[in-house]
Coordinates of C-alpha atoms and ligand atoms in Angstrom, one line a residue:
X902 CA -14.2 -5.0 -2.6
X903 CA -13.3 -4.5 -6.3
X904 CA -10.1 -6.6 -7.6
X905 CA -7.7 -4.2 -9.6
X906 CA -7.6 -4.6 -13.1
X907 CA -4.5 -4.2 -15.3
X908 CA -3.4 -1.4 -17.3
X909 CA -4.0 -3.7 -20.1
X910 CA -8.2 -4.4 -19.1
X911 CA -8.3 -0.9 -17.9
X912 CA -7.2 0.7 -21.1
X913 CA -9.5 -1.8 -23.0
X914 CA -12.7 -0.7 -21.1
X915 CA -11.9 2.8 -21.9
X916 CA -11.8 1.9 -25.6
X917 CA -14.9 -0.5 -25.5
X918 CA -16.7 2.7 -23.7
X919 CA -15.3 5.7 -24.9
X920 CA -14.5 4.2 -28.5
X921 CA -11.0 5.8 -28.5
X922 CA -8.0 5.2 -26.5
X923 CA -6.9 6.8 -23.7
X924 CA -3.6 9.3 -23.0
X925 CA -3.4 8.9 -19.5
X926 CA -3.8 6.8 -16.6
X927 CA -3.7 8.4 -13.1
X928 CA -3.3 6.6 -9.8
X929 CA -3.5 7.1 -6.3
X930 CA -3.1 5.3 -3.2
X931 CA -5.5 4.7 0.0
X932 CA -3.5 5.1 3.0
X933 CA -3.0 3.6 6.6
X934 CA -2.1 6.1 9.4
X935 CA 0.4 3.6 11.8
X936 CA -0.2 6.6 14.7
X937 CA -1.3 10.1 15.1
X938 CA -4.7 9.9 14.9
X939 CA -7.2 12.8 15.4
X940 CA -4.2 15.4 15.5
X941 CA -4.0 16.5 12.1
X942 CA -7.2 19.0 12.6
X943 CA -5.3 20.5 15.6
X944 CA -2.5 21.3 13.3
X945 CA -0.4 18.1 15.0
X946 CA 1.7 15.0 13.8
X947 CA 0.5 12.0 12.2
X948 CA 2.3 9.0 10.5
X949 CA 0.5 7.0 7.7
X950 CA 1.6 5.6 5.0
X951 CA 0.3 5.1 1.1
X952 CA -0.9 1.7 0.9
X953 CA -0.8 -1.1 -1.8
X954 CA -4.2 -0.3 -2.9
X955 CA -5.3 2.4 -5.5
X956 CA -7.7 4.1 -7.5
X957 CA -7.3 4.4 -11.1
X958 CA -8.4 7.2 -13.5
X959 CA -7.8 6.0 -17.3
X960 CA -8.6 9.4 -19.3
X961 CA -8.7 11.3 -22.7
X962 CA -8.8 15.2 -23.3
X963 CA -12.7 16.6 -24.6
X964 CA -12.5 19.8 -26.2
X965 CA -15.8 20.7 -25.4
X966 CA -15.1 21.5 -21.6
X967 CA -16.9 18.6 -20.0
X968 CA -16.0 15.6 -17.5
X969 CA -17.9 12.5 -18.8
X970 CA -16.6 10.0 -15.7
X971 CA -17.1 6.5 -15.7
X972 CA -17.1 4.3 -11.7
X973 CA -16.3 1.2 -13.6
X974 CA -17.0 -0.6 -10.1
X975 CA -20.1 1.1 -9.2
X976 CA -21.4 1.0 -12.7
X977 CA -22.5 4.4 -12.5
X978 CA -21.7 7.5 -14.9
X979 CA -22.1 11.3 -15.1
X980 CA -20.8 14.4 -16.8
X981 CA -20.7 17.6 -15.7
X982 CA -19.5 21.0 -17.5
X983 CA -16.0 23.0 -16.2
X984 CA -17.8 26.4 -17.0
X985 CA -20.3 25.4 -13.6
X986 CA -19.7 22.8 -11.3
X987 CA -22.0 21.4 -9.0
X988 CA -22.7 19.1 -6.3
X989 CA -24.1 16.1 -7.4
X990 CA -27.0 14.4 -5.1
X991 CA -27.6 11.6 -7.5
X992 CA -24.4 10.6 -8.1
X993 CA -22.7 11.6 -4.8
X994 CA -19.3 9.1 -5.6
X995 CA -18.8 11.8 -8.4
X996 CA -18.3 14.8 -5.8
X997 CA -15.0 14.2 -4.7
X998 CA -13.9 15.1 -8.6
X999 CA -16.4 17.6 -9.2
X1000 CA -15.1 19.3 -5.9
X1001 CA -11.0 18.7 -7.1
X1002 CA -12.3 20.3 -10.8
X1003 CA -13.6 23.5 -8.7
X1004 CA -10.4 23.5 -6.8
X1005 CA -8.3 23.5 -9.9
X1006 CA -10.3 26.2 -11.5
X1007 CA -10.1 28.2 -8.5
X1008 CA -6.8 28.5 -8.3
X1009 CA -6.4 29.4 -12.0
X1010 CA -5.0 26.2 -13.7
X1011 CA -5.8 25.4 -17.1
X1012 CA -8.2 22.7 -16.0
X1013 CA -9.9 20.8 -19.9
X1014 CA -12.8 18.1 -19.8
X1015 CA -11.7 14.5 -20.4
X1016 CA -13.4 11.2 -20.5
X1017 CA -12.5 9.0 -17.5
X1018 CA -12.7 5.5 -16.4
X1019 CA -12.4 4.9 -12.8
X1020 CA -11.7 1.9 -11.2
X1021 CA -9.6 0.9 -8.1
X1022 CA -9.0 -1.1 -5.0
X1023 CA -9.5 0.4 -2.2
X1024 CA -12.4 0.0 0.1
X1025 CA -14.7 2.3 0.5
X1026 CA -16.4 3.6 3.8
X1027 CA -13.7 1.6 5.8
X1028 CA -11.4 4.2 6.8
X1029 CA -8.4 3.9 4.2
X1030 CA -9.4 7.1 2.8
X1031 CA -10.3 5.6 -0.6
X1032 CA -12.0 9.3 -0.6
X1033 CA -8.7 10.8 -0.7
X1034 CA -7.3 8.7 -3.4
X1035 CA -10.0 9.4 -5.9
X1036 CA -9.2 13.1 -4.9
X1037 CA -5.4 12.6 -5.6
X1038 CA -5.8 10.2 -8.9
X1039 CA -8.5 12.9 -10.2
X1040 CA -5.4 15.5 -9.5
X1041 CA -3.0 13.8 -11.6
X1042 CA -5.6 13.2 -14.2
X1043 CA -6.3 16.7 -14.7
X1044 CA -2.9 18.0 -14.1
X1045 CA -1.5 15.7 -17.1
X1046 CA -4.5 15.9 -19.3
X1047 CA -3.9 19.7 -18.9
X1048 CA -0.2 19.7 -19.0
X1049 CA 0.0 21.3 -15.6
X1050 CA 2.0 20.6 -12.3
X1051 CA -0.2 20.3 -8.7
X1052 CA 2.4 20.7 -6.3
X1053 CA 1.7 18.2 -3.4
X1054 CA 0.7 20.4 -1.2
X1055 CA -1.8 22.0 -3.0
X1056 CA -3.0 19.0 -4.5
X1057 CA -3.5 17.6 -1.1
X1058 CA -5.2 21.2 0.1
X1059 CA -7.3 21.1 -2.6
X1060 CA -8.7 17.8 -1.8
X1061 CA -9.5 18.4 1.9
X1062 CA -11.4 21.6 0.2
X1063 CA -13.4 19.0 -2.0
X1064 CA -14.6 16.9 1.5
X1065 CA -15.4 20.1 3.3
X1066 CA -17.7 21.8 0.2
X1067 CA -19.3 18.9 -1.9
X1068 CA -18.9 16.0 0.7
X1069 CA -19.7 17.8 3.9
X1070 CA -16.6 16.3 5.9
X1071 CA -14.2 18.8 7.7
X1072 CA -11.5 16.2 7.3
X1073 CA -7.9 17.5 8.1
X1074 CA -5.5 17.2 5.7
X1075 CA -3.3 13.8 6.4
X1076 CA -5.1 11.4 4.1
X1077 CA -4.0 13.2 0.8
X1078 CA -1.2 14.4 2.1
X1079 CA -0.3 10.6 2.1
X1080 CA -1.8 9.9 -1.0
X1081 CA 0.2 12.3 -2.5
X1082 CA 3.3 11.8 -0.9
X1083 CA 3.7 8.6 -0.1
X1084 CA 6.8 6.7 -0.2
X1085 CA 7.5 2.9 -0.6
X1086 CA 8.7 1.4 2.9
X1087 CA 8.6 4.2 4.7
X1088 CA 6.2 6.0 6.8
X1089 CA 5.7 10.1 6.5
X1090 CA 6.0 12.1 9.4
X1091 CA 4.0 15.1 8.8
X1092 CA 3.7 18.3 10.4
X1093 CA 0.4 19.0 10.1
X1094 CA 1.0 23.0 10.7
X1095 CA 3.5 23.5 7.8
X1096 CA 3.1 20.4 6.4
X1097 CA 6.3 19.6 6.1
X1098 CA 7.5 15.6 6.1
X1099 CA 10.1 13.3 6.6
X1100 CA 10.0 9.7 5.4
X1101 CA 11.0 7.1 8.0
X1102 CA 12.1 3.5 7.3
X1103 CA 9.5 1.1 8.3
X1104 CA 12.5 -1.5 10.0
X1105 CA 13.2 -4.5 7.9
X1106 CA 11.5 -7.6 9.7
X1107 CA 8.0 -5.4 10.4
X1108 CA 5.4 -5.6 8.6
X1109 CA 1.7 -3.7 8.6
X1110 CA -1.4 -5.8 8.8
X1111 CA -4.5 -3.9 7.8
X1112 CA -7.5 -5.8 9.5
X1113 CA -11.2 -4.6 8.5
X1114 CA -14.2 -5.0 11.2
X1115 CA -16.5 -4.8 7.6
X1116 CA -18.4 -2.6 9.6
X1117 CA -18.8 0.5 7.5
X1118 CA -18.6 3.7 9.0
X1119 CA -21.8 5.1 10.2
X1120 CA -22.6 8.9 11.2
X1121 CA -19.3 9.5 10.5
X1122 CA -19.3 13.0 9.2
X1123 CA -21.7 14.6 11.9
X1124 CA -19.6 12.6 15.3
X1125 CA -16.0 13.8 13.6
X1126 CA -17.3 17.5 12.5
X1127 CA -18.5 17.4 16.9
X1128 CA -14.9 16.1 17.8
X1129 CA -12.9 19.3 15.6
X1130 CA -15.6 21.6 17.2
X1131 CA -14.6 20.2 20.7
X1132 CA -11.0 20.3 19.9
X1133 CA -11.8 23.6 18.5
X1134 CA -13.3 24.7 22.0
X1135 CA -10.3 23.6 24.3
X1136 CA -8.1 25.6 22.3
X1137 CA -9.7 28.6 22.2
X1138 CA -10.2 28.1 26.2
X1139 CA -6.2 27.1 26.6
X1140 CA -5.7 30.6 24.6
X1141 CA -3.8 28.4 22.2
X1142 CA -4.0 28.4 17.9
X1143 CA -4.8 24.9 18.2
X1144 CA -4.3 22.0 20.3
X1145 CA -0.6 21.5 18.7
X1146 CA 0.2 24.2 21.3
X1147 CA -1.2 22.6 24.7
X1148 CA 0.3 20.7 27.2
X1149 CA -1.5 18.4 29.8
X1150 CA -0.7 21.0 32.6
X1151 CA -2.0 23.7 30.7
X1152 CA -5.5 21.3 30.5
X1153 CA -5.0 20.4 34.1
X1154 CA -4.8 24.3 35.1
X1155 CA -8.4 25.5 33.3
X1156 CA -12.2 24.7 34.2
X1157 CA -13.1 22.6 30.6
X1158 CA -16.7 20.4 30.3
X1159 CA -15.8 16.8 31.0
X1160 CA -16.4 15.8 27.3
X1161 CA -14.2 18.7 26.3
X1162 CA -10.8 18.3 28.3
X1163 CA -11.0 14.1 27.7
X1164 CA -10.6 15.0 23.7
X1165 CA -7.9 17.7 24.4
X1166 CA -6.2 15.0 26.2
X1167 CA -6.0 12.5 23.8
X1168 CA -5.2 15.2 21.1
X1169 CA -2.2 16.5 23.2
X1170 CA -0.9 13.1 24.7
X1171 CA -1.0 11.7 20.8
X1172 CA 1.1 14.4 19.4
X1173 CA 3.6 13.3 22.0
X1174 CA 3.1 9.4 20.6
X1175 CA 4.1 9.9 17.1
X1176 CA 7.3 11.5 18.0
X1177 CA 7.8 8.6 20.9
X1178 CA 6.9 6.2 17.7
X1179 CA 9.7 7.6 15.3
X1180 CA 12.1 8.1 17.9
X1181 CA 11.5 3.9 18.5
X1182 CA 11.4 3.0 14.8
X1183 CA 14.8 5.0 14.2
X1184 CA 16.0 3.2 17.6
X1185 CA 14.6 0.0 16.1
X1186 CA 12.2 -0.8 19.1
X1187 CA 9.7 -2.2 17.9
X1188 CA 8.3 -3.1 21.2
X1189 CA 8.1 0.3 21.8
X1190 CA 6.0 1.3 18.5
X1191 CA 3.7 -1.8 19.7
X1192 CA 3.2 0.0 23.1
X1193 CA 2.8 3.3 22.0
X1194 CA 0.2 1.8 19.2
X1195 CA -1.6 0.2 21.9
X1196 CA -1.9 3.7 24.3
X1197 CA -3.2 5.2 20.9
X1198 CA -5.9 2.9 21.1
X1199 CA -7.2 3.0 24.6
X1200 CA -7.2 6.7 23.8
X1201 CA -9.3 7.0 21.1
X1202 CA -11.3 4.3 22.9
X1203 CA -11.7 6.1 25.9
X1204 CA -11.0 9.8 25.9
X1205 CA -12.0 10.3 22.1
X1206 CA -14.9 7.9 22.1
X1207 CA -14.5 6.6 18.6
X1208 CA -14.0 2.9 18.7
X1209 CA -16.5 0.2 18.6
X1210 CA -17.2 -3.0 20.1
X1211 CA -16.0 -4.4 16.5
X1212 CA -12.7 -2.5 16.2
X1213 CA -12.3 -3.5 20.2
X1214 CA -12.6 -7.2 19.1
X1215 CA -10.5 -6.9 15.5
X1216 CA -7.6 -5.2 18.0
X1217 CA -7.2 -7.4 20.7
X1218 CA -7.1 -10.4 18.6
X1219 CA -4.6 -8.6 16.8
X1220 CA -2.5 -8.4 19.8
X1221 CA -3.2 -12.1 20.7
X1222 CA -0.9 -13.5 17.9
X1223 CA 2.6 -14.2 18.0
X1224 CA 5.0 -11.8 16.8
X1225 CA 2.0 -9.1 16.7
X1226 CA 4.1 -5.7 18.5
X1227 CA 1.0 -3.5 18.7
X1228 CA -2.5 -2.8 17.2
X1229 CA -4.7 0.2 17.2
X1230 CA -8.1 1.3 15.0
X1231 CA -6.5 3.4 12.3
X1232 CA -8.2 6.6 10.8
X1233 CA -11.8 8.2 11.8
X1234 CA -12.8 5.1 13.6
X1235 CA -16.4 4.9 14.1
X1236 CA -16.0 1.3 12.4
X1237 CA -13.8 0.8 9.6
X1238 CA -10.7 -0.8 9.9
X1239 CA -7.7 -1.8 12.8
X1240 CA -4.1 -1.6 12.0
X1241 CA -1.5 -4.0 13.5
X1242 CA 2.8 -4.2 13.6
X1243 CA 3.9 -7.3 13.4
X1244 CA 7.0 -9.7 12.5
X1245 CA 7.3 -10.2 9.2
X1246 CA 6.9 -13.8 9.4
X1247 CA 4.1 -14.0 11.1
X1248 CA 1.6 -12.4 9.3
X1249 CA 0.6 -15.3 7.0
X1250 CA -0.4 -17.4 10.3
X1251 CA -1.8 -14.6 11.8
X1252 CA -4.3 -14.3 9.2
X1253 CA -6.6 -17.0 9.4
X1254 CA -6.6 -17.4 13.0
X1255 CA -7.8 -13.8 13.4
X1256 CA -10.5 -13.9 11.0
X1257 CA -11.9 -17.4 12.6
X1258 CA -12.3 -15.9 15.8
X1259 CA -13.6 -12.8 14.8
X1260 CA -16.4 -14.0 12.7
X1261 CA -17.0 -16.3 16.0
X1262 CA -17.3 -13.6 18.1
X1263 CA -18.9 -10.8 15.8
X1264 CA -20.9 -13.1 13.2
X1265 CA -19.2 -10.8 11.0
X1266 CA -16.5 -11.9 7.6
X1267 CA -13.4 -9.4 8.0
X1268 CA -11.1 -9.0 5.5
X1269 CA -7.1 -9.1 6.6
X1270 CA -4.0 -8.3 4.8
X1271 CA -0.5 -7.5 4.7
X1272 CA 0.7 -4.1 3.0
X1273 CA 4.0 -2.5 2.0
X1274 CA 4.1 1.2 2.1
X1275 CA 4.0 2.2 -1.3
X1276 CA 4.8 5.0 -3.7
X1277 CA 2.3 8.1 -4.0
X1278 CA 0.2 9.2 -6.3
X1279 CA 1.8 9.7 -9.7
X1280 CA 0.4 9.7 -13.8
X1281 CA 1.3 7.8 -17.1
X1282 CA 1.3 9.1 -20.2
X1283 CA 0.4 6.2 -22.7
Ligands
LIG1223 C1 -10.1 10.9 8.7 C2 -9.8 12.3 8.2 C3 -8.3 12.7 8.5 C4 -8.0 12.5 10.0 C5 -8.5 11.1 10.4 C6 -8.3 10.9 11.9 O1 -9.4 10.0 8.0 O2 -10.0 12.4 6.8 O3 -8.1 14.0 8.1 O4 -8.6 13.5 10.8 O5 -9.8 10.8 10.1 O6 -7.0 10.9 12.3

């Protein structure tokens, strides 16, 4: 994992590359989803938050219409033209901008070609949605080098588009909506039908530990496009929109394949969590959140099918530490990375004795730590 430079060495790796300087830098945050996990396809609730990690677009208008884009930490490059934008298959990292651009263009901003120099953060392929935050920083970056406004919303809508036609993933919409939207300290409760939100104060005293099995996520796309097609089937066999509309007696009351009714229960059972989980952080129970964290994860273990042996071992040693409330596998699964509640002051001991035993027991390094939630994606004109 790249370390984040400053604006300072950002800016002057522009220059050294571009030989001018550049007007803007656009950010955007990865994200951590605390609960809600699978729901936001099935039009449900979910409740991440931004994380202190981010990708980083430095960037100066072209007038000739073309993107020349820099990965700083992939040392790869490539340009493509605003009057046709493609897929890339050589450079596939470049897609998720290529995919924003056509979004943009599509509905009728005054998107212009810039030179851009990304760098950032935030893992990739281990389930903190470093996808998303190239989407959001690339949003900004156009947006100001434009001089338009992407309302959130869109932004985030636009970005989901990007995964489903030049990436291939028919993600939901959560991870740039908490890109986007992010607040610092707080978590987002989205609605994932109207997308509305409300931000809710992480308790003083907590504190999120983001634990990665360093096992990248592998046939991601193809087992979570099978999962939205199964949730897709029980809902359409409950005679509901979507899965947001079911109730366990209503799954109880029809003839569903086995497979079929164990993902519609997890789906309608974790719509029910999140609200348990903001009810308990308003209350202040943190005991609760922990519990309700932990049901999450023997669901998505055992009805949803998408843990692994690694994120079984990262989450129970989570658990095993002092002060640790609750722990859970946090976004697609499939590998990727375990998210844990702890107290505040017990994170920093917590730490090493997780990785130790972990790399014991899996032969595997992880890499642990501590976030705030922090602010959303936002852009600086220099
Ligand atoms: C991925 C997707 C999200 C969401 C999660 C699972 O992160 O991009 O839209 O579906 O998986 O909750």
């Amino acid at each position: 994992m790249s370390k984040l430079l400053s604006h300072d060495e950002l800016r002057a790796h522009f220059a050294k590359k571009f030989g001018r300087s550049a007007t803007v830098i656009a950010r955007a945050p990865g994200r951590v989803n605390l609960i809600g996990e699978h729901t936001d396809y099935n039009d449900g609730y979910v409740l991440p938050a931004a994380i202190e990690r981010e990708t980083r677009i430095a960037a100066a208008p072209r007038a000739d219409g073309c993107v020349h884009l820099v990965a700083f930490d992939l040392s790869r490059e490539t340009t493509f033209d605003l009057a046709d934008v493609q897929r890339s298959t050589s450079e596939g990292w470049s897609n998720y901008i290529r995919g924003v651009a056509a979004g943009l263009l599509a509905a009728g901003y005054p998107v212009q070609g810039f030179d851009g120099l990304i760098q950032g953060d935030v893992p990739i392929g281990s389930g903190l949605s470093s996808s998303a935050a190239m989407e959001m920083a690339s949003v900004q970056a156009f947006s100001a080098i434009g001089g338009f406004v992407t309302p959130s919303a869109q932004a985030a809508r636009i970005g989901q588009k990007a995964e489903h036609l030049f990436v291939g993933a028919n993600t939901g919409l959560m991870d740039q909506l908490a890109s986007a939207l992010g607040q610092p300290d707080h978590v987002l409760l989205i609605d994932c039908r109207d997308l509305s939100f409300r931000p809710v104060p992480i308790p003083a005293g907590a504190a999120i530990l983001i634990a990665d099995t360093s096992v990248r996520r592998s046939l991601a796309a193809s087992a979570y496009n099978e999962r939205r097609a199964q949730c897709e089937a029980a809902a359409q066999a409950l005679s509901v929109p979507a899965l947001r509309d079911g109730t366990l007696a209503m799954l109880d009351a029809v003839a569903l394949p086995d497979v079929v009714a164990r993902r519609a229960r997890h789906v309608i059972a974790e719509d029910d969590r999140v609200l348990e989980t903001v009810a308990a952080l308003q209350g202040g129970d943190l005991h609760k959140v922990g519990e309700l964290m932990n049901a999450s994860h023997a669901s998505l273990r055992d009805l949803y099918e998408v843990s692994s042996v690694e994120l079984d071992t990262m989450v129970e040693l989570l658990r095993s530490q002092p002060g640790c409330y609750g722990a859970r596998l946090t976004g697609a699964g499939f590998g990727g990375c375990a998210v844990a509640l702890m107290e505040a002051g017990a994170v920093d001991a917590a730490i090493p004795a997780v990785a130790a035993v972990y790399r014991m027991r899996t032969g595997l390094t992880p890499a642990l730590y501590p976030t705030r939630a922090a602010a959303g994606a936002s852009a600086l004109t220099l």
